[in-house]
Coordinates of C-alpha atoms in Angstrom, one line a residue:
X95 CA 99.4 -108.1 39.2
X96 CA 98.3 -109.2 35.8
X97 CA 94.7 -109.8 36.7
X98 CA 92.1 -108.5 34.3
X99 CA 89.7 -105.9 35.5
X100 CA 86.0 -106.8 35.5
X101 CA 83.7 -104.8 33.2
X102 CA 82.5 -102.9 36.3
X103 CA 86.0 -101.9 37.3
X104 CA 87.4 -100.9 33.9
X105 CA 87.9 -97.1 33.6
X106 CA 85.5 -95.5 31.2
X107 CA 86.8 -94.0 28.0
X108 CA 86.5 -90.3 27.4
X109 CA 83.5 -90.6 25.1
X110 CA 81.6 -93.0 27.5
X111 CA 82.3 -90.7 30.5
X112 CA 81.0 -87.7 28.6
X113 CA 77.9 -89.7 27.4
X114 CA 77.1 -90.7 31.0
X115 CA 77.4 -87.1 32.2
X116 CA 74.9 -86.0 29.5
X117 CA 72.5 -88.7 30.5
X118 CA 72.3 -87.2 34.0
X119 CA 70.8 -83.9 32.7
X120 CA 67.2 -83.0 33.5
X121 CA 66.4 -80.9 30.4
X122 CA 65.3 -83.2 27.6
X123 CA 66.0 -80.8 24.7
X124 CA 69.4 -79.8 26.3
X125 CA 70.4 -83.5 26.6
X126 CA 69.6 -84.2 22.9
X127 CA 71.6 -81.1 21.8
X128 CA 74.5 -82.0 24.1
X129 CA 74.7 -85.6 22.9
X130 CA 74.6 -84.5 19.2
X131 CA 77.5 -82.1 19.9
X132 CA 79.3 -84.8 21.9
X133 CA 78.9 -87.3 19.0
X134 CA 80.3 -85.0 16.3
X135 CA 83.1 -83.8 18.6
X136 CA 84.2 -87.4 19.1
X137 CA 84.2 -88.1 15.3
X138 CA 86.2 -84.9 14.8
X139 CA 88.7 -86.0 17.4
X140 CA 89.2 -89.3 15.7
X141 CA 89.7 -87.8 12.2
X142 CA 93.5 -87.7 12.6
X143 CA 94.2 -91.3 13.7
X144 CA 91.0 -93.1 12.8
X145 CA 89.7 -91.6 9.6
X146 CA 87.8 -94.8 8.7
X147 CA 85.9 -94.7 11.9
X148 CA 84.9 -91.1 11.3
X149 CA 83.8 -92.0 7.7
X150 CA 81.8 -95.0 9.0
X151 CA 79.9 -93.2 11.7
X152 CA 79.2 -90.1 9.7
X153 CA 77.6 -92.2 6.9
X154 CA 73.9 -91.5 6.2
X155 CA 74.0 -88.1 8.0
X156 CA 73.1 -85.2 5.7
X157 CA 74.1 -82.4 8.1
X158 CA 76.7 -79.6 7.9
X159 CA 78.7 -81.3 10.7
X160 CA 78.8 -84.6 8.8
X161 CA 79.8 -83.0 5.5
X162 CA 82.6 -81.1 7.3
X163 CA 83.9 -84.5 8.7
X164 CA 83.8 -86.1 5.3
X165 CA 85.8 -83.2 3.9
X166 CA 88.5 -83.9 6.4
X167 CA 88.8 -87.7 5.7
X168 CA 87.8 -88.1 2.1
X169 CA 91.4 -88.1 0.8
X170 CA 92.4 -91.0 3.2
X171 CA 89.1 -93.0 3.1
X172 CA 87.4 -92.1 -0.3
X173 CA 85.7 -95.4 -0.6
X174 CA 84.1 -95.4 2.8
X175 CA 83.1 -91.7 2.4
X176 CA 81.5 -92.4 -1.0
X177 CA 79.7 -95.5 0.4
X178 CA 78.3 -93.4 3.3
X179 CA 76.6 -91.0 0.8
X180 CA 74.0 -93.7 0.1
X181 CA 70.5 -92.2 0.0
X182 CA 71.7 -88.6 0.7
X183 CA 70.1 -86.2 -1.7
X184 CA 71.5 -82.8 -0.7
X185 CA 73.6 -80.7 -3.2
X186 CA 76.6 -81.2 -0.9
X187 CA 76.3 -84.9 -1.1
X188 CA 75.9 -84.8 -4.9
X189 CA 78.9 -82.5 -5.2
X190 CA 81.0 -85.0 -3.2
X191 CA 79.9 -87.8 -5.5
X192 CA 81.0 -85.8 -8.5
X193 CA 84.4 -85.2 -6.8
X194 CA 84.9 -88.9 -6.0
X195 CA 83.5 -90.6 -9.0
X196 CA 86.8 -91.0 -10.9
X197 CA 88.7 -92.2 -7.8
X198 CA 86.1 -94.7 -6.4
X199 CA 83.5 -95.2 -9.1
X200 CA 82.1 -98.4 -7.6
X201 CA 81.3 -96.9 -4.3
X202 CA 79.9 -93.7 -5.8
X203 CA 77.7 -95.9 -8.1
X204 CA 76.4 -97.9 -5.1
X205 CA 75.5 -94.7 -3.3
X206 CA 72.9 -93.9 -6.0
X207 CA 70.4 -96.5 -4.9
X208 CA 67.2 -94.9 -3.7
X209 CA 67.8 -91.7 -5.5
X210 CA 65.0 -92.2 -7.9
X211 CA 64.7 -89.6 -10.7
X212 CA 67.0 -87.1 -9.2
X213 CA 68.5 -85.4 -12.3
X214 CA 72.1 -85.4 -11.1
X215 CA 71.8 -89.0 -10.0
X216 CA 70.4 -90.1 -13.3
X217 CA 73.3 -88.4 -15.1
X218 CA 75.8 -90.0 -12.8
X219 CA 74.3 -93.5 -13.5
X220 CA 74.8 -93.0 -17.2
X221 CA 78.4 -91.8 -16.7
X222 CA 79.3 -94.7 -14.4
X223 CA 77.4 -97.5 -16.2
X224 CA 80.5 -98.7 -18.1
X225 CA 82.9 -98.7 -15.1
X226 CA 80.5 -100.0 -12.4
X227 CA 77.8 -101.8 -14.3
X228 CA 76.7 -104.2 -11.5
X229 CA 76.2 -101.4 -9.0
X230 CA 74.5 -99.1 -11.5
X231 CA 72.0 -101.8 -12.6
X232 CA 71.0 -102.4 -9.0
X233 CA 70.4 -98.7 -8.3
X234 CA 67.3 -98.8 -10.4
X235 CA 65.9 -101.8 -8.6
X236 CA 62.1 -101.6 -8.5
X237 CA 61.8 -98.7 -10.9
X238 CA 59.7 -98.7 -14.0
X239 CA 60.8 -95.3 -15.2
X240 CA 62.1 -94.6 -18.7
X241 CA 65.5 -93.8 -17.2
X242 CA 65.5 -97.2 -15.4
X243 CA 64.8 -99.0 -18.6
X244 CA 67.5 -97.0 -20.4
X245 CA 70.0 -98.3 -17.8
X246 CA 68.7 -101.9 -18.2
X247 CA 68.9 -101.7 -22.0
X248 CA 72.4 -100.3 -21.8
X249 CA 73.7 -103.0 -19.4
X250 CA 71.6 -106.0 -20.4
X251 CA 74.4 -107.9 -22.1
X252 CA 77.1 -106.8 -19.7
X253 CA 75.5 -107.7 -16.4
X254 CA 72.3 -109.8 -17.2
X255 CA 72.0 -111.1 -13.6
X256 CA 71.9 -107.6 -12.0
X257 CA 69.5 -106.3 -14.7
X258 CA 67.2 -109.2 -13.8
X259 CA 67.5 -108.5 -10.1
X260 CA 66.6 -104.8 -10.7
X261 CA 63.1 -106.0 -11.7
X262 CA 62.2 -106.8 -8.2
X263 CA 58.5 -106.1 -7.6
X264 CA 57.8 -105.1 -11.2
X265 CA 54.8 -106.9 -12.8
X266 CA 54.7 -105.0 -16.0
X267 CA 54.6 -106.7 -19.4
X268 CA 58.1 -105.4 -20.2
X269 CA 59.5 -106.9 -17.0
X270 CA 57.8 -110.3 -17.6
X271 CA 59.1 -110.4 -21.1
X272 CA 62.6 -110.1 -19.8
X273 CA 62.1 -112.7 -17.1
X274 CA 60.5 -115.2 -19.5
X275 CA 63.4 -114.7 -21.9
X276 CA 65.8 -115.9 -19.1
X277 CA 63.6 -118.5 -17.3
X278 CA 66.3 -121.1 -17.0
X279 CA 68.7 -122.4 -14.4
X280 CA 71.6 -120.2 -15.5
X281 CA 69.7 -117.2 -14.3
X282 CA 67.6 -118.8 -11.5
X283 CA 69.1 -116.9 -8.5
X284 CA 68.7 -113.5 -10.2
X285 CA 65.3 -114.4 -11.6
X286 CA 64.0 -115.5 -8.1
X287 CA 65.4 -112.3 -6.6
X288 CA 63.3 -110.3 -9.1
X289 CA 60.1 -112.0 -7.8
X290 CA 60.1 -110.3 -4.4
X291 CA 56.7 -108.8 -3.7
X292 CA 55.0 -110.6 -6.6
X293 CA 52.3 -113.0 -5.7
X294 CA 50.9 -113.9 -9.1
X295 CA 50.4 -117.4 -10.5
X296 CA 53.2 -116.7 -13.0
X297 CA 55.6 -115.9 -10.2
X298 CA 54.6 -119.1 -8.3
X299 CA 55.2 -121.2 -11.4
X300 CA 58.8 -120.0 -11.4
X301 CA 59.2 -120.6 -7.6
X302 CA 57.8 -124.1 -8.0
X303 CA 60.1 -124.9 -11.0
X304 CA 63.3 -123.9 -9.1
X305 CA 62.4 -124.9 -5.6
X306 CA 64.4 -128.1 -5.5
X307 CA 67.7 -126.7 -6.6
X308 CA 67.4 -123.1 -5.5
X309 CA 65.3 -123.2 -2.3
X310 CA 67.1 -120.4 -0.4
X311 CA 66.4 -118.0 -3.3
X312 CA 62.8 -119.1 -3.5
X313 CA 62.4 -118.3 0.2
X314 CA 64.1 -114.9 -0.3
X315 CA 61.5 -114.2 -3.1
X316 CA 58.7 -114.3 -0.5
X317 CA 59.7 -110.8 0.6
X318 CA 56.5 -108.7 1.0
X319 CA 54.1 -111.5 0.2
X320 CA 50.9 -111.9 2.3
X321 CA 49.1 -114.9 0.6
X322 CA 48.3 -118.1 2.6
X323 CA 50.7 -119.9 0.2
X324 CA 53.6 -117.7 1.2
X325 CA 52.9 -118.1 4.9
X326 CA 52.8 -121.9 4.6
X327 CA 56.2 -121.9 2.9
X328 CA 57.7 -119.7 5.6
X329 CA 56.3 -121.9 8.3
X330 CA 57.8 -125.0 6.7
X331 CA 61.3 -123.5 6.6
X332 CA 61.6 -121.0 9.5
X333 CA 63.4 -123.5 11.7
X334 CA 66.3 -124.2 9.3
X335 CA 66.4 -120.7 7.7
X336 CA 65.3 -118.2 10.3
X337 CA 67.4 -115.3 9.1
X338 CA 66.0 -115.6 5.5
X339 CA 62.4 -116.1 6.6
X340 CA 62.3 -113.2 9.0
X341 CA 63.6 -110.8 6.3
X342 CA 60.6 -111.7 4.2
X343 CA 57.8 -110.7 6.7
X344 CA 58.7 -107.0 6.7
X345 CA 56.6 -105.1 9.3
X346 CA 53.6 -107.4 9.0
X347 CA 51.3 -107.5 12.0
X348 CA 49.7 -110.8 10.9
X349 CA 49.5 -113.4 13.8
X350 CA 51.6 -115.7 11.6
X351 CA 54.3 -113.1 11.5
X352 CA 54.4 -113.0 15.3
X353 CA 54.7 -116.8 15.3
X354 CA 57.7 -116.5 13.1
X355 CA 59.2 -113.8 15.2
X356 CA 58.8 -115.9 18.3
X357 CA 60.3 -118.9 16.6
X358 CA 63.3 -116.9 15.4
X359 CA 64.0 -114.3 18.1
X360 CA 66.9 -116.1 19.8
X361 CA 68.8 -116.7 16.5
X362 CA 68.2 -113.7 14.3
X363 CA 68.5 -110.0 15.2
X364 CA 66.4 -109.3 12.0
X365 CA 63.4 -110.1 14.3
X366 CA 64.0 -106.6 15.8
X367 CA 64.3 -105.0 12.3
X368 CA 60.8 -106.3 11.5
X369 CA 59.4 -104.3 14.5
X370 CA 60.3 -101.0 12.9
X371 CA 57.6 -98.4 13.7
X372 CA 55.6 -100.8 15.9
X373 CA 54.3 -99.4 19.2
X374 CA 52.2 -102.3 20.3
X375 CA 52.5 -104.2 23.5
X376 CA 53.9 -107.3 21.7
X377 CA 56.6 -105.2 20.0
X378 CA 57.7 -103.6 23.2
X379 CA 57.8 -106.9 25.1
X380 CA 60.1 -108.3 22.3
X381 CA 62.3 -105.2 22.4
X382 CA 62.7 -105.5 26.1
X383 CA 63.4 -109.2 25.9
X384 CA 66.1 -108.8 23.2
X385 CA 67.6 -105.4 24.1
X386 CA 70.6 -106.8 26.0
X387 CA 71.4 -109.4 23.2
X388 CA 71.2 -106.8 20.4
X389 CA 71.2 -103.3 21.9
X390 CA 71.9 -101.4 18.6
X391 CA 69.2 -103.2 16.7
X392 CA 66.7 -102.8 19.6
X393 CA 67.1 -99.1 19.5
X394 CA 67.0 -98.8 15.7
X395 CA 63.8 -100.9 15.6
X396 CA 62.0 -97.8 17.0
X397 CA 62.7 -95.9 13.8
X398 CA 64.1 -92.4 14.0
X399 CA 60.6 -91.0 13.5
X400 CA 59.4 -92.5 16.8
X401 CA 59.2 -89.5 19.1
X402 CA 57.0 -90.4 22.1
X403 CA 58.2 -90.0 25.7
X404 CA 58.4 -93.8 25.9
X405 CA 60.6 -94.0 22.8
X406 CA 63.1 -91.4 24.1
X407 CA 63.2 -93.0 27.6
X408 CA 64.1 -96.3 26.0
X409 CA 66.9 -94.6 23.9
X410 CA 68.3 -92.9 27.0
X411 CA 68.2 -96.0 29.1
X412 CA 70.0 -97.9 26.4
X413 CA 72.7 -95.4 25.8
X414 CA 73.2 -95.0 29.6
X415 CA 73.7 -98.8 29.7
X416 CA 76.2 -98.7 26.8
X417 CA 77.7 -95.2 27.0
X418 CA 80.7 -96.0 24.8
X419 CA 78.6 -97.4 22.0
X420 CA 79.0 -94.9 19.1
X421 CA 76.4 -96.6 16.9
X422 CA 73.8 -96.2 19.7
X423 CA 74.7 -92.6 20.1
X424 CA 74.3 -92.2 16.3
X425 CA 70.7 -93.6 16.6
X426 CA 69.9 -90.9 19.1
X427 CA 71.4 -88.2 16.9
X428 CA 69.3 -89.4 13.9
X429 CA 66.2 -89.4 16.1
X430 CA 66.9 -85.8 17.1
X431 CA 67.4 -84.8 13.5
X432 CA 64.1 -86.3 12.6
X433 CA 62.5 -84.4 15.5
X434 CA 64.0 -81.1 14.4
X435 CA 62.9 -81.7 10.8
X436 CA 59.4 -82.5 11.8
X437 CA 59.2 -79.4 14.0
X438 CA 60.5 -77.2 11.1
X439 CA 57.9 -78.6 8.8
X440 CA 55.1 -77.9 11.3
X441 CA 56.3 -74.3 11.8
X442 CA 56.5 -73.8 8.0
X443 CA 52.9 -75.0 7.7
X444 CA 51.8 -72.6 10.5
X445 CA 53.5 -69.7 8.7
X446 CA 51.8 -70.6 5.4
X447 CA 48.4 -70.7 7.2
X448 CA 49.0 -67.3 8.7
X449 CA 49.7 -65.7 5.4

């Protein structure tokens, strides 16, 4: 009487059942449109009793439907809504940041990463610098603009570690002057974080100086490096720090990167992240090998811009195997948005050429 049903016998939820019905369709464009509508309808249904869920799964989507959902849940989940605006550049997203900045300044500040020189984002950084200094300092990471240095100068004494970390990848004289001024153990973690992508002798001197006491941060600093020296260090430590090492290889197609992927694939889903945009035989074999272990990451490793028939077949096969998985559904929605955006740009170019 109290026996538990097997996964094959458990009744499907409403969302999963609807997803499977959509998967049966023959019209590709119709299926994509139907799944998008189905996804947004589900988030709308959950607004009342699961506002956090709606805020979470509408994050990163810059569409009228997503903005309408945020409007419904922003009073109950302001932090999650603000966090979900990360990277969104539309006027609607900027308006919502302005609305939420006093209530959840830390989350609004964090959402400004990747916004570059957007004028409204620059103004918000200056406004929030005193109330959310750590987050604001990190939003200018990798930028050498005058605005970025204005932020660093403003926050240098308040959050010196985050200001150092914001120098990641910068090899300018100004950046090295700041690093050299703090080249001691107190700042070692932040200092090493700032060396990501920098393969100079000066950078390696700092790695060598701190390698005994701060090895994990030295390994993190290998992000984006392609020198033989960096590959040797990765190879030495991949077995005991696979998650750290795999994050440093990016989307490298170097044979040594594939050795690291194969050594790490059973322990770190980040292996799949490193395949983003790859369409080679090796990348597909690895996706197929790991798709059941990490289905969401396997699909996201395609990248939303991947639009081949093979890419979409893989997406549909995965969602059919996991029809109740909302994150998987979101990956398909994002891929469809990318397809529509690309199509609109192509049509605009044709119209310009016809004028």
